[in-house]
Each structure stands twice: as structure tokens, then as C-alpha cells.
């Protein structure tokens, strides 16, 4: 295997990691100018400075920038290399935080700390890896600055080829760890560049993957990416004094029944091309009482993580509605059984209790509640809700799910509907499914080239390289190659309370580029033991990217 990539890719990785860029911090704002200045030193960009530029992200309350670096060759065919440069917080490094962004300085210190403090199997595995010479630690070294570095190495190699064919365009974006303002803005710009003469034939996303084993699963190309939604429920109960529990129906009881029914439900684990996506889990489960008294909670709010390999937002919404309805019906049956047992016991003791109400629980989508609010409170309701949404985003400090909850409650309070009830909504930004389309010749070409080059690399190196159906981590690939239907987009927008200017993205007119993910591998994303398998990242990965991009630029 050629070793020509190692020194440049390693040097670029260290330079990028040493520039802190935690999401929503000044470091993230300053990273793109730093990268521009780094690339501007190269002879190609000194001769063609107009091919290197920054653009501020759109609809973003924060100041941050996308970087575009274009190396032109003959012809219009263009391959996009894409990666995000923001990283998660370094706070979990605790006393090692001063070295979190300096892999070479961190390595001996982290190794020493683990030798003295390792208590779990995970810590012992990290110590073994970091003592073996093949892994490099540091915040963002895996997720995903080494991926950007590999893309940069390929870009600069292309720039140094006097007979280069086609164009390589590297796009480095912020905010992937939060709301993807970077890639959503970049996707709109890429569409303009395509309309302006660049023939965008494919995109190679450079995000990282985890492998707890020998790297066979990590040395992978992914032919698509799972989509992500955050189904959320606002549960409206009927409060009652704790001494008279049968007179009410607790929101906490209903919420617990929904989570019990839906957590890791097999029917919600989507599948495609022989692989099953992870099932949903609950990310937030809380009642909305703000004080203590002996009254049961009247409202609760739950948020769930739902990954999709082929289901549209409309299909997800319909499936969740059915399962939530089943959960509620099961909870009411159990409530009736418990009440019956209590009444029988009390009657047998000679002190009969009055029976509580027979409850019915309505299950509504957010769109249905908003329509009820329009009919009950007048046409201005939609505008007032939008104004509240924009105000909440402008204030800052609240998460998207908190804003969605506030908006769900507001719509319910203006709907004229009565509880008990459940309102089903999507609590945050939708990440569309990205998938190669067998009927499209450009998509078929990308798949064939990736499969052939991965196979050739495996034969030459003796290492396992896999081609897998979909990337199970949420990534910017979703906005490069959205495969959403118009019906799915409409259902998502109508049932996402916080959807608006902050999350603006033309889902219906998305790029739908042929796109795959080919990136580095390592272990322990976002943890203080985050580490990169350096030999693959610095040698094999750029070689694979080089081969795939060269063939695509040459037409196959």
C-alpha cells in the first residue's frame, strides 16, 4: 500500500485538532478562517484565490462559516468531499482538558491516567489501544477532523497533478453536532454551483465510524445514511388529589405506559438491504409540574429517537400513532383492572369506595391540534404560534425539544380540546434518509466504483474492507442526498412545531446527489477516550478516497 499519504494526512489532522472548534463557541466561528488561511498557502490557491472562499451559514443566529475549496481540472465533472469541523465539548476530559486538543501531548498523559485509574473494561481497552502505537487520542481526532484531513490530502494531491481531470470541491461545515446549519446552507450553495456549470457527479462524506473490534467493520463505505426523527408526545392527564387517585388519570402513568410500549419496539426498528436500524429509545421523560404538592401531574413530555432506513416521516407518524393508541388502550385496561380490584377489596371490608370515571384518551397529531386551535380561536392562531416560535429561538438558551414542547402546549391550550389526551409531534430537526437509487445511472456508477475499489484495496492490503447499506450515525450526508418524498416532507413540516426559519431547508428540492460515506474509524465517540486508528486514517483512507474520486472524475 502506498505510504505517500501518511505524513501529509497526519500533519493536517494534528493541525486541525489543535484548533478548538466546540459547537456554539468562538472556536467554531474561527475555525473556517483558520482553515482558509492554511490552504491559502498552497501554490494552487495562491494562483487561484477565487477558488477558496468562506460563506456565512444561513438563517443562523450564530456567526459561523462554511469553507469551500475548489481545485479545477479539465471538464465539468465534479466530486464533492464533505466533512464537519465542529466537535463536542472537552469538559469530560476533566484534569486532562488542557491537552484535549493536542493529541501528541495528550497521549502519554491519558495513558498514565488510565494506568492509574482504569476501572471498567472500556477504560482497560482504551489503555491497551493507546499503548499499542496504532491509536491517537484527542477531541475531534476521530469525529471527524481526520476525515477532513484525508479529504484535504486528496484535494491537494489533485492540485499538484498537472494533468488533472475534473474538479474536486471540498466543503467543510460547522454545526453538525447540533442543527446542521452548515450543511443545510452548503447544500443550497452546491445547488447554485451546479446550476452555474459544475457537474456534481457524486459526494463523498468523510464522517467517522466506530469499531470495537479489529477494524473490519470500521474500514467501510456506507451507501447511504439512516434518517432521524424525534417523535415526541405531550401527555394531558386529569389531575387529582393523592388521597383520591381514582378520580383522575395521571399524565405520568400514561407517559410511562407509552414509553414501556415503544422503547426498543421491534416494529419500529426499520430495515433496508438486509440490515436492521437500531430501534427507538426514550431521550427525555418528564412531568411538567414546576412545584411540589399532593396533586398528580397534569402534563408530561417525552422525546424518542427514531431512526429510519426506508420509512418516510409520514409512515413513521402513522406507525407511531397506532402504537401510541395501543399503549394508551392498554394503560386504560390496566387502570380499569386495578380500580376493579380495589373496589372489590373495599367492598369486602365493608367500606365501599366510589368508582372513578371511565376514561377515554384521544390521540392527536400536532397538525390536528393546530387545526382545532384555528377553528376554536380564529385564523390568527397560526401567526401567533409562529411569532412565539421565533421569539423562543431568538431568546436562546432553550433546546429545540423544549421549544417544541412549549409550542405543543400553546396549541393545545388554544384548541378547545379536553383531556385526557396525547399529542404526537416531531420534537426537532428532521434528518432525511440518504440512499442510492438503483434506477439512476449516476447512483449505480457510484456504487459500482465504491464496491470495486473497496474490493481492490482488500486484495492489495489483506485487510477487510466492507461496503454496507447505511451509516447508522446521524450525519450531514442526509442533506447531500435526501431521498424524502413530497408526502413525507409535508407530514414532517406539519407536525414539527418548531419548524420555521431557523430550520429552513428545501427538503422537496434537495440535491439528491449520489453520495456515500467513507471515513476514518476508531472508538469512543464524544468520550474522553475518543481515539483514532491512525494507520487506516493516514494511509488507507486517503488512498481509497483518491481512487474512488479519480474514477468518478474520469467517468467510471
PDB file of C-alpha atoms in Angstrom, residues 1-6 460 539-540 543 547:
ATOM      1  CA  UNK A   1       0.000   0.000   0.000  1.00  0.00           C
ATOM      2  CA  UNK A   2       1.414   3.419  -0.938  1.00  0.00           C
ATOM      3  CA  UNK A   3       2.689   5.313   2.097  1.00  0.00           C
ATOM      4  CA  UNK A   4       2.800   8.684   0.334  1.00  0.00           C
ATOM      5  CA  UNK A   5      -0.292   9.859   2.197  1.00  0.00           C
ATOM      6  CA  UNK A   6       0.894   9.334   5.757  1.00  0.00           C
ATOM      7  CA  UNK A 460      -3.857  -5.443  -2.036  1.00  0.00           C
ATOM      8  CA  UNK A 539      -2.662   5.765   4.780  1.00  0.00           C
ATOM      9  CA  UNK A 540      -5.561   3.600   3.586  1.00  0.00           C
ATOM     10  CA  UNK A 543      -5.814   6.157  -0.906  1.00  0.00           C
ATOM     11  CA  UNK A 547      -9.069   6.005  -6.200  1.00  0.00           C
TER      12      UNK A 547
END
